[in-house]
Coordinates of C-alpha atoms in Angstrom, one line a residue:
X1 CA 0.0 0.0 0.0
X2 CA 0.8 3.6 -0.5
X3 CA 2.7 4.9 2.3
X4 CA 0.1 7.0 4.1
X5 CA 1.6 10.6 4.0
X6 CA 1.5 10.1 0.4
X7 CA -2.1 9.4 0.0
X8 CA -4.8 11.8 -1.2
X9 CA -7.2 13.5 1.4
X10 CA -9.7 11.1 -0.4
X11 CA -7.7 8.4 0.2
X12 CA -6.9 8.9 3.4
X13 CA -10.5 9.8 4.2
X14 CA -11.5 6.8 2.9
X15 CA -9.0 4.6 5.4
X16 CA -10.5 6.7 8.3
X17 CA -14.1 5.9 7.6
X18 CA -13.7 1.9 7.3
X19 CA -11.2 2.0 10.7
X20 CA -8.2 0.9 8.6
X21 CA -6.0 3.8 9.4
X22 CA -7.1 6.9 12.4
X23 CA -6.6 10.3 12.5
X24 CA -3.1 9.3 14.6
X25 CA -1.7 7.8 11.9
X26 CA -1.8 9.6 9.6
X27 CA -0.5 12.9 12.0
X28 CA 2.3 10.5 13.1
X29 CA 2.9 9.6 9.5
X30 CA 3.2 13.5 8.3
X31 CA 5.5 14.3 11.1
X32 CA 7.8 11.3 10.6
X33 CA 7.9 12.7 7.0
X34 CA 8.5 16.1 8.4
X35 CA 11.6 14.9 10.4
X36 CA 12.8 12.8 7.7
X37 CA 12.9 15.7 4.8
X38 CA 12.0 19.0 6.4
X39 CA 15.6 20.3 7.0
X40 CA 16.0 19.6 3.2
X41 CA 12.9 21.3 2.0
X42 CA 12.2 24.4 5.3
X43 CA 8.5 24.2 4.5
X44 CA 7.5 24.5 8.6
X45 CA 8.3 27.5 10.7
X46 CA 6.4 26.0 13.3
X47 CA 5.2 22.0 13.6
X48 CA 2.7 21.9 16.6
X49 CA 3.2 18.2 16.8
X50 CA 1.7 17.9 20.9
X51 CA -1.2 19.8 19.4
X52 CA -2.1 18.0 16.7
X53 CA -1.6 14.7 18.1
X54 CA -4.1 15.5 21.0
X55 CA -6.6 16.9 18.5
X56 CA -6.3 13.8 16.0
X57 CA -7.0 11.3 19.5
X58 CA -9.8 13.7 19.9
X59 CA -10.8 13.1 16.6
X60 CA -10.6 9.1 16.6
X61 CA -13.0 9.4 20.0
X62 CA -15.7 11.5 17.9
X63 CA -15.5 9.3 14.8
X64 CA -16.0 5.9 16.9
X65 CA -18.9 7.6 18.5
X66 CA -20.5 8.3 14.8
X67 CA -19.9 11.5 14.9
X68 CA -18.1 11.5 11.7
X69 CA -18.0 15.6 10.3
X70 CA -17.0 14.4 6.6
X71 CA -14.5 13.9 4.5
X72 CA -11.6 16.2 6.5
X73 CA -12.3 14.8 9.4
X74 CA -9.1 13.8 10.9
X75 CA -7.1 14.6 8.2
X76 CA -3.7 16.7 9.1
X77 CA -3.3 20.3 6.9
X78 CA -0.8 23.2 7.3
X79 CA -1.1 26.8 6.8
X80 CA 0.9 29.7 5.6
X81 CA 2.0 31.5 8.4
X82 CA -0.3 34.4 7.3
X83 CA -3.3 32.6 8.6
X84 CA -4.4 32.9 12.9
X85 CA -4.1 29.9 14.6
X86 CA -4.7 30.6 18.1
X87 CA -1.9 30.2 20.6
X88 CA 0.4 30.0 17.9
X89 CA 2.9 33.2 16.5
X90 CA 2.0 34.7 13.0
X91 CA 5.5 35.7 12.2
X92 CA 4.8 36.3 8.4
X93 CA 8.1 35.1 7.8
X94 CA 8.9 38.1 9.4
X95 CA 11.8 39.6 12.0
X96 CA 9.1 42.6 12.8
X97 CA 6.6 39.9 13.5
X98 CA 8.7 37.5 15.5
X99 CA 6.9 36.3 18.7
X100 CA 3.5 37.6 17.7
X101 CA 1.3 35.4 19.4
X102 CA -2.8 35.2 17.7
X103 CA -4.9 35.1 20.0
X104 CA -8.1 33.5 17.6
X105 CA -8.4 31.2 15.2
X106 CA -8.5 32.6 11.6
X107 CA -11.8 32.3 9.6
X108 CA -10.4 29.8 7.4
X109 CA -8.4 28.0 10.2
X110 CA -11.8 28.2 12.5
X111 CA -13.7 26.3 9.3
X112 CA -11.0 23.8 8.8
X113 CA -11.4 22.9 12.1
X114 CA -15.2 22.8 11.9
X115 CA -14.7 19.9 9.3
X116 CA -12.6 18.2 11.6
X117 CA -9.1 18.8 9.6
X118 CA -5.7 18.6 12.1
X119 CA -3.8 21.5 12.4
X120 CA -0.1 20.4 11.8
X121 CA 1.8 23.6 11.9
X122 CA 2.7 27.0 10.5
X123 CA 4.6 27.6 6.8
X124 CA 7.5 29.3 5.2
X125 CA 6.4 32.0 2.8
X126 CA 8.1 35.0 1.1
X127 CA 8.5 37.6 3.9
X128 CA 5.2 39.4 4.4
X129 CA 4.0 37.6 0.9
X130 CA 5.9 40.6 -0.9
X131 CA 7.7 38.1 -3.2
X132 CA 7.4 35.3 -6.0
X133 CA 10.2 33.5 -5.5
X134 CA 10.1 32.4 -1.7
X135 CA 14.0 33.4 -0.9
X136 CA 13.5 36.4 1.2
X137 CA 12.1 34.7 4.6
X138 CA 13.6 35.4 8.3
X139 CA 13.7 31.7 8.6
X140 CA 15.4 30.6 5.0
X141 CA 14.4 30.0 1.8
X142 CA 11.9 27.2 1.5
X143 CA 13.5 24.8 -1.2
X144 CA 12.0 23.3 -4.2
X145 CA 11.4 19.1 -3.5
X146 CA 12.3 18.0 -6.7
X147 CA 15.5 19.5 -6.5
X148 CA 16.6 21.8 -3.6
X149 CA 18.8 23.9 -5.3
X150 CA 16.0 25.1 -7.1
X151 CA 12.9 27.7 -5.9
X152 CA 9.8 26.7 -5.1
X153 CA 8.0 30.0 -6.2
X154 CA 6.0 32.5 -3.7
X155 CA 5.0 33.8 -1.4
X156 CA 3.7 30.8 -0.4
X157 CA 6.9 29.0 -0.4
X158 CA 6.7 26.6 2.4
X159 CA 3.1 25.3 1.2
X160 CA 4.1 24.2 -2.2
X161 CA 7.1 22.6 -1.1
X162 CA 5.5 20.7 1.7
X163 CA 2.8 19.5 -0.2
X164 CA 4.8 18.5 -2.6
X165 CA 7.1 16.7 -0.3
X166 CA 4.2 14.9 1.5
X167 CA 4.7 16.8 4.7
X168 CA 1.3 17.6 5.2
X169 CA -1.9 16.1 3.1
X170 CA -3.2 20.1 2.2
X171 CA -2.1 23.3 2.5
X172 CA -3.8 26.8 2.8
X173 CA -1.8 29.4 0.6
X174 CA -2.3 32.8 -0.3
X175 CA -2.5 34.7 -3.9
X176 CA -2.1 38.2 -4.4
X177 CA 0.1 38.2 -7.7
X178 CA -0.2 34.1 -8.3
X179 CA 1.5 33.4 -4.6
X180 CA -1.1 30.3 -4.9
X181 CA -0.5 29.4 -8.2
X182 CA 3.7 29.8 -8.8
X183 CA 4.4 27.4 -6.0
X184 CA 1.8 24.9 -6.8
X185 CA 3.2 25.0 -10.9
X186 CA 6.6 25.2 -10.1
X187 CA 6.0 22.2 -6.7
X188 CA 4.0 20.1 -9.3
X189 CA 1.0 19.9 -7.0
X190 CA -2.5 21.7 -7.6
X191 CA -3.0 24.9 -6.2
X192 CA -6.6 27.4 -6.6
X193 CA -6.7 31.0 -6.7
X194 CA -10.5 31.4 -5.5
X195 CA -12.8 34.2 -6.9
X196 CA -12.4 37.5 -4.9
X197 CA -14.7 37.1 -1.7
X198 CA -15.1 33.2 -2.1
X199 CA -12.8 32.5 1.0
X200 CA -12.8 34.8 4.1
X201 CA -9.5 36.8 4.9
X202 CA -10.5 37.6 8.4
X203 CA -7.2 36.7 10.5
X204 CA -5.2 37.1 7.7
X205 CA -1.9 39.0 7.5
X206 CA -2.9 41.5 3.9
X207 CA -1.1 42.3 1.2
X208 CA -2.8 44.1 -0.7
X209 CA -6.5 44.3 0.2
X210 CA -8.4 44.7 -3.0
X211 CA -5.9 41.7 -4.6
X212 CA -5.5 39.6 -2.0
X213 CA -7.2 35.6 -2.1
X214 CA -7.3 32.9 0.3
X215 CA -7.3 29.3 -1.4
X216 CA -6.2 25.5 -1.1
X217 CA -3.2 23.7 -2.3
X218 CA -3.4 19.8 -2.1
X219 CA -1.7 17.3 -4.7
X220 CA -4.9 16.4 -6.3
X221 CA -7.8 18.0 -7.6
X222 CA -10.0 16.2 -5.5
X223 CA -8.4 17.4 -2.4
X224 CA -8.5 20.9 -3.7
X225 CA -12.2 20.4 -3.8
X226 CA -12.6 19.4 -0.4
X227 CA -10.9 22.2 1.1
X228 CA -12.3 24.8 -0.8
X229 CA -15.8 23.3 -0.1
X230 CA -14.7 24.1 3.7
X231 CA -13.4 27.4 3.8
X232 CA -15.8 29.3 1.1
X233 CA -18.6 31.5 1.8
X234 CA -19.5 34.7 3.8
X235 CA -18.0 35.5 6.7
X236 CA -19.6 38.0 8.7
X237 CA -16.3 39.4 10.5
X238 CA -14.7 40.0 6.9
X239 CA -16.6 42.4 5.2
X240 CA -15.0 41.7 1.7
X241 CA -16.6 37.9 1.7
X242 CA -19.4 37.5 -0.7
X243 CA -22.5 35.8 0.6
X244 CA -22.8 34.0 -3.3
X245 CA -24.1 30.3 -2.8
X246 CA -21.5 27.9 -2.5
X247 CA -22.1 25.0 -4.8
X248 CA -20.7 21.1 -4.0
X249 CA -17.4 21.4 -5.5
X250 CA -16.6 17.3 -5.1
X251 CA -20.0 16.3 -6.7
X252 CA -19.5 18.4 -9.9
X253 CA -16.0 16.7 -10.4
X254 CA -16.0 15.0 -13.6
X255 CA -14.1 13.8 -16.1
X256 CA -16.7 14.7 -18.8
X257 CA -15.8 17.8 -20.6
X258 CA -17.5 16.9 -23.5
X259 CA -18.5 20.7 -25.2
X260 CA -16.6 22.8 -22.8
X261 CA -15.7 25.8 -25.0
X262 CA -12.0 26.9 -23.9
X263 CA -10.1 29.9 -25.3
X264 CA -6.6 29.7 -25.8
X265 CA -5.0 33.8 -25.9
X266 CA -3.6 34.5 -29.5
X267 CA -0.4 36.6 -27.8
X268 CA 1.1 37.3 -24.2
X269 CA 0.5 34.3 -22.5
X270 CA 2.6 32.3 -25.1
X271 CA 5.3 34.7 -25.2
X272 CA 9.0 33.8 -24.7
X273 CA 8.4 30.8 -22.7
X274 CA 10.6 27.8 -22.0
X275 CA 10.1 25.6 -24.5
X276 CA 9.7 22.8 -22.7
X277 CA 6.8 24.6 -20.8
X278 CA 5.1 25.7 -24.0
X279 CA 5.4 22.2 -25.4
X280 CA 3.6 20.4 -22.4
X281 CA 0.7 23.0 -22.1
X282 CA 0.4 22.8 -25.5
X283 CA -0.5 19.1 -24.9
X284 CA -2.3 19.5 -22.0
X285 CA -4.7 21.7 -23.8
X286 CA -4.6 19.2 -26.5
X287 CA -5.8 16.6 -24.1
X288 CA -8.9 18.7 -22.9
X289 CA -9.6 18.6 -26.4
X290 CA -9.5 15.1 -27.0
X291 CA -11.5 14.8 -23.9
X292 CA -14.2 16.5 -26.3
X293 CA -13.4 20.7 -25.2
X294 CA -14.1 22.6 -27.9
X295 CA -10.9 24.8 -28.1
X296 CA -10.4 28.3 -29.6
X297 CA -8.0 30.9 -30.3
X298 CA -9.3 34.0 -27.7
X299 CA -7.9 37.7 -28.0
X300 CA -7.8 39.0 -24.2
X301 CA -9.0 42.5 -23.6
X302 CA -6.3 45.2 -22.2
X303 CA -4.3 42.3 -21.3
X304 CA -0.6 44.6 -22.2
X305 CA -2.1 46.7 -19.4
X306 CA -3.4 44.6 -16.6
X307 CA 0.0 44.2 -15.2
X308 CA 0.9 47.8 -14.7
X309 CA -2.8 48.3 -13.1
X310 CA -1.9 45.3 -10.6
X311 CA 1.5 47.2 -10.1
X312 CA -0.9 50.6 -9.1
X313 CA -2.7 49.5 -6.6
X314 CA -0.4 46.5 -5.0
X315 CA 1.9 49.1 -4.4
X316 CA 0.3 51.7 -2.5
X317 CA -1.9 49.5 -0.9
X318 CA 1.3 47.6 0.7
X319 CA 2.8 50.2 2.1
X320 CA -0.2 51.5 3.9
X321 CA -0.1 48.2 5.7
X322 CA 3.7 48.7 6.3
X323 CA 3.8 52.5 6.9
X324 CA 4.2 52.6 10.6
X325 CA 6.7 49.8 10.6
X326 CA 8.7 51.7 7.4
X327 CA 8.8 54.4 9.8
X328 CA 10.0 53.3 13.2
X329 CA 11.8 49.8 12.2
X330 CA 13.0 49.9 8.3
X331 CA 16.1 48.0 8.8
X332 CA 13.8 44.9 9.9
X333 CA 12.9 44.0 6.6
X334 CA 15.3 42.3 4.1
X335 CA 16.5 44.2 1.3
X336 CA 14.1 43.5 -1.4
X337 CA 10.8 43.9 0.6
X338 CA 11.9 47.1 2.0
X339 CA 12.3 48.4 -1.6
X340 CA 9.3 47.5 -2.7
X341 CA 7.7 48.9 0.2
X342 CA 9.5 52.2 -0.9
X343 CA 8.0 52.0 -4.4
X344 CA 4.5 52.5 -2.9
X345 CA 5.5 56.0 -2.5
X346 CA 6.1 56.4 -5.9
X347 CA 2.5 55.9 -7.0
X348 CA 0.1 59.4 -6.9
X349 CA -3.5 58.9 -5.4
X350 CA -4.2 59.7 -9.1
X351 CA -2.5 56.7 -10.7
X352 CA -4.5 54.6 -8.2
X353 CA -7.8 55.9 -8.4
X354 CA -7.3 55.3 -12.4
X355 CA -6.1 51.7 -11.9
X356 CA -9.3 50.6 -10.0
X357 CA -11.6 52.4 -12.5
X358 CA -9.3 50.5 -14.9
X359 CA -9.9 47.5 -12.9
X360 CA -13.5 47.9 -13.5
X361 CA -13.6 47.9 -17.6
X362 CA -11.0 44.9 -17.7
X363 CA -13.7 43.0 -15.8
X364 CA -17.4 44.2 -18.0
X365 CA -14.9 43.6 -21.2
X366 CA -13.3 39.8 -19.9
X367 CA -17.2 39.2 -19.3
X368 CA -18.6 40.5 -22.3
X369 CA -16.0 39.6 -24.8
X370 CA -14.6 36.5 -23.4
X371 CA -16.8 34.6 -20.9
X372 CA -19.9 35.5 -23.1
X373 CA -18.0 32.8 -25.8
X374 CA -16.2 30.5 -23.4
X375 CA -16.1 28.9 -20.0
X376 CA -12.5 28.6 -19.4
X377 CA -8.7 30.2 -20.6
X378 CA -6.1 27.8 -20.8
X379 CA -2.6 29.3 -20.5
X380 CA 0.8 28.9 -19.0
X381 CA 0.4 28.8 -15.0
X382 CA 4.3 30.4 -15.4
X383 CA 6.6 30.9 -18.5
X384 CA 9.6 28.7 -16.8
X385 CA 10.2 26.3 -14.4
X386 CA 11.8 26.8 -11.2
X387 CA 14.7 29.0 -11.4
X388 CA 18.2 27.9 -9.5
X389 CA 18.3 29.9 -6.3
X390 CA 21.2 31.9 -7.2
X391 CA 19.2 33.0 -10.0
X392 CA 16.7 34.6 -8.2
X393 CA 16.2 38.4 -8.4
X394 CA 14.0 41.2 -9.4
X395 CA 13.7 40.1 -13.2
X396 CA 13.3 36.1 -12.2
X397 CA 10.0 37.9 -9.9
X398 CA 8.3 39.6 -12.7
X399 CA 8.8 36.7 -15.5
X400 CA 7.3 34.2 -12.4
X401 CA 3.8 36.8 -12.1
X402 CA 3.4 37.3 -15.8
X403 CA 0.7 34.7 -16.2
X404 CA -0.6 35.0 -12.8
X405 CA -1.1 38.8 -11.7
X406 CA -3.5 39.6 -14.7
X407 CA -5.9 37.2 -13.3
X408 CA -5.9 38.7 -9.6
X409 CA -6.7 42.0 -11.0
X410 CA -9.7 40.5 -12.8
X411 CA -10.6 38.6 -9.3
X412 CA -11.7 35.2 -11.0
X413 CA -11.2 32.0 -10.0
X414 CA -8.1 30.1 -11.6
X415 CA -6.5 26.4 -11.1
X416 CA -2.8 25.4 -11.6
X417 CA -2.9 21.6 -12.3
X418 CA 0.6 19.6 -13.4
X419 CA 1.1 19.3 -16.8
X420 CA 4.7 18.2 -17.2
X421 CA 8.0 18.3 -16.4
X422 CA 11.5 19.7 -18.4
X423 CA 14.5 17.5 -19.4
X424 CA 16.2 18.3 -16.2
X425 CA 13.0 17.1 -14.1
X426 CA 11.2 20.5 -13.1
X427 CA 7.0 20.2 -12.9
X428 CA 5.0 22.9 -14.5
X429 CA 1.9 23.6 -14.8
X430 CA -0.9 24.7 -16.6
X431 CA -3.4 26.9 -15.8
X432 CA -7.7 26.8 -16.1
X433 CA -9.1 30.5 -15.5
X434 CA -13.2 30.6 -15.0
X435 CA -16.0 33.0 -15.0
X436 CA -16.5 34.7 -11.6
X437 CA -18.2 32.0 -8.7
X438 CA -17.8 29.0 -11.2
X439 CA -14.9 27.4 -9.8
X440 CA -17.2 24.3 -10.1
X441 CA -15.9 24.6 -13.6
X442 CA -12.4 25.1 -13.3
X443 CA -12.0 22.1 -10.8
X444 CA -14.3 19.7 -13.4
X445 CA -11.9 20.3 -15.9
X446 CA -8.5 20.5 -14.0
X447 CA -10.2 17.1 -12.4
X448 CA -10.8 15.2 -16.2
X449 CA -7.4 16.6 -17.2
X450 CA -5.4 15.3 -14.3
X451 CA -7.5 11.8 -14.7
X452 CA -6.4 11.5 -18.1
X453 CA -2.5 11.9 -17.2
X454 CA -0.7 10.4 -14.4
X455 CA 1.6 13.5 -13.6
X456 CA -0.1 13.1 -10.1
X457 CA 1.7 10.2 -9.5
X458 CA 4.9 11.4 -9.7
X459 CA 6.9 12.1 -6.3
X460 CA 10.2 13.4 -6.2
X461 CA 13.1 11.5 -4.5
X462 CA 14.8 12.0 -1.2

């Protein structure tokens, strides 16, 4: 059998409900994994291993009394250590937030452990998620599973790479520019940008306000589901949460995409990519199409510009966060964070104010023009593979966001699924954006895609 810290939450779940495997196992099993690879990979910054053994006994008593919550039930997740957990410090990879001790749950975290899910510890991200390629963090780089001298993309470094590495069955990430979406490509696992509002952000270290999303990164589809299922809807301490109905995101999964009309973009998201990443999204979407997708060429409204709107209101909005803090303590920040921090005072109230009016005709003309034709975009989650860590700097940042900030701008729900892998054995991915609140789309066809392949089945070696 499998061992079990590589099973899927499905899996796993499965074990738990016919009393072949308990809660404790499968905690013991994730932090026997952690010992055995976490110093290679530095996904954790904190492991509450006393904590989540005691919940995942208290978990076993509940589900021998019938008292079974559902498919998460006793399953162990981590968290970026953006999110609350009560008890527990939210250091944001941080030296200014050392020690911080929350003292409440995060939404997200408080619904995870409504479903019964195991809290197993905190993770690595890019310091104060002002990064895509996880290097800058008070604690160390989180390093790439597949091979550690390579990135594993950001901010939310330590959730791809634990993930990846079967440290944890799920992870909780966070995406302001793609910090969801680089790590899951670039860690070959799947990782969900939700729409804007879908997941609550109350307890959660921002960004960027008006950018930033919550969402699940697990190593199947499936699992994404199931964690998105428990963390979406509104939230009445986060006034940003959208009260939309939240569908069943595990019984739409399907592999039938018979008629599914997908638009592939005619220019930018095929530009100057690495040819072994163009080569094995090209397939991919070539396999939705033999799945019976009808596929299209698409032209992408204001898409040259989205990037330099993201750019607008990131900015500013960052440094209002940070302004008291780039006042009294600059030198606590690394290098690169504290610049960008400084660029937000580089952009007028002007340029802002016309980058969310901008942000307002991007979405009526993605709706109108593109999601009046078609029900998904297929593109390039990122134009390369991991980069070496030496290589990372500025310009390795903005060719990892190309793909991904556009779409955080527009607020709609988007998917990175593996699709591949280069000569010198780097995943990728590829990338399924959706129509506002129909993520049941984007999962059904990142779900028949991932059936029809076995990239899932890959593991890296330690």
């Amino acid at each position: 059998m499998t061992e079990l810290h590589w099973l899927s939450i499905a899996e796993a779940s499965s074990l738990i409900e016919r009393r072949e495997a308990s809660p404790l196992d499968l905690v013991d099993a994730s932090l026997q994994q952690i010992d055995a690879v976490g110093a290679r990979t530095n996904a954790f910054i904190t492991v509450l291993a006393d904590k989540a053994r005691v919940t995942a006994r208290s978990a076993a008593d509940e589900i021998a009394r019938g008292e079974r919550r559902g498919p998460l039930h006793g399953i162990p997740v981590a968290v970026k250590d953006l999110f609350d957990v009560a008890g527990v410090p939210t250091t944001a990879a941080s030296k200014i937030l050392a020690g911080s001790i929350a003292a409440t749950d995060s939404g997200a975290v408080e619904r995870l452990r409504a479903a019964g899910a195991i809290i197993l510890g905190k993770l690595n991200l890019h310091e104060f998620a002002y990064g895509a390629t996880g290097m800058d963090s008070h604690f160390g780089p989180a390093r790439n599973p597949w091979n550690a001298d390579h990135i594993t993309g950001g901010s939310s470094s330590g959730s791809g790479a634990a993930v990846a590495s079967g440290q944890c069955f799920a992870a909780l990430g966070t995406d302001t520019g793609g910090s969801i979406r680089i790590p899951a490509s670039l860690c070959g696992v799947v990782g969900l940008k939700p729409t804007f509002g879908r997941v609550t952000r109350r307890g959660l270290f921002p960004l960027s306000w008006s950018l930033d999303h919550a969402g699940p990164m697990a190593r199947t589809v499936r699992d994404v589901a199931l964690i998105l299922q428990a963390i979406s809807g509104r939230d009445d301490g986060d006034d940003w949460s959208s009260a939309e109905p939240v569908p069943d995101y595990a019984a739409s999964l399907s592999s039938d995409v018979n008629g599914l009309r997908i638009g592939v973009p005619d220019s930018f998201f095929f530009d100057a990519l690495d040819p072994d990443v163009e080569s094995g999204v090209r397939g991919a979407i070539g396999v939705l199409e033999d799945l019976g997708a009808v596929v299209e060429p698409v032209s992408l409204p204001h898409i040259a510009d989205i990037p330099a709107g993201v750019t607008c209101i990131m900015l500013p909005e960052a440094l209002a966060v940070h302004q008291k803090w780039m006042q009294e303590r600059p030198d606590d920040y690394s290098e690169s964070v504290r610049y960008r921090l400084e660029l937000g005072s580089t952009v007028n109230a002007l340029s802002y104010v016309q980058a969310q009016r901008f942000r307002e005709m991007a979405v009526r003309a993605w709706r109108d023009e593109v999601y009046s034709r078609f029900d998904l975009v297929a593109t390039p989650a990122t134009a390369v593979p991991a980069p070496r860590i030496d290589e990372s700097d500025l310009a390795v940042t903005m060719n990892l966001i190309r793909f991904t900030n556009p779409i955080n701008l527009l607020g709609a729900p988007a998917i990175s699924v593996p699709c591949g892998f280069t000569a010198a054995g780097l995943p990728f991915g590829l990338q399924l954006t959706g129509r506002w609140w129909d993520e049941a789309t984007v999962l059904r066809a990142a779900h028949a895609y991932e059936q029809a392949t076995d990239w899932r089945e890959r593991r890296p070696a330690f």
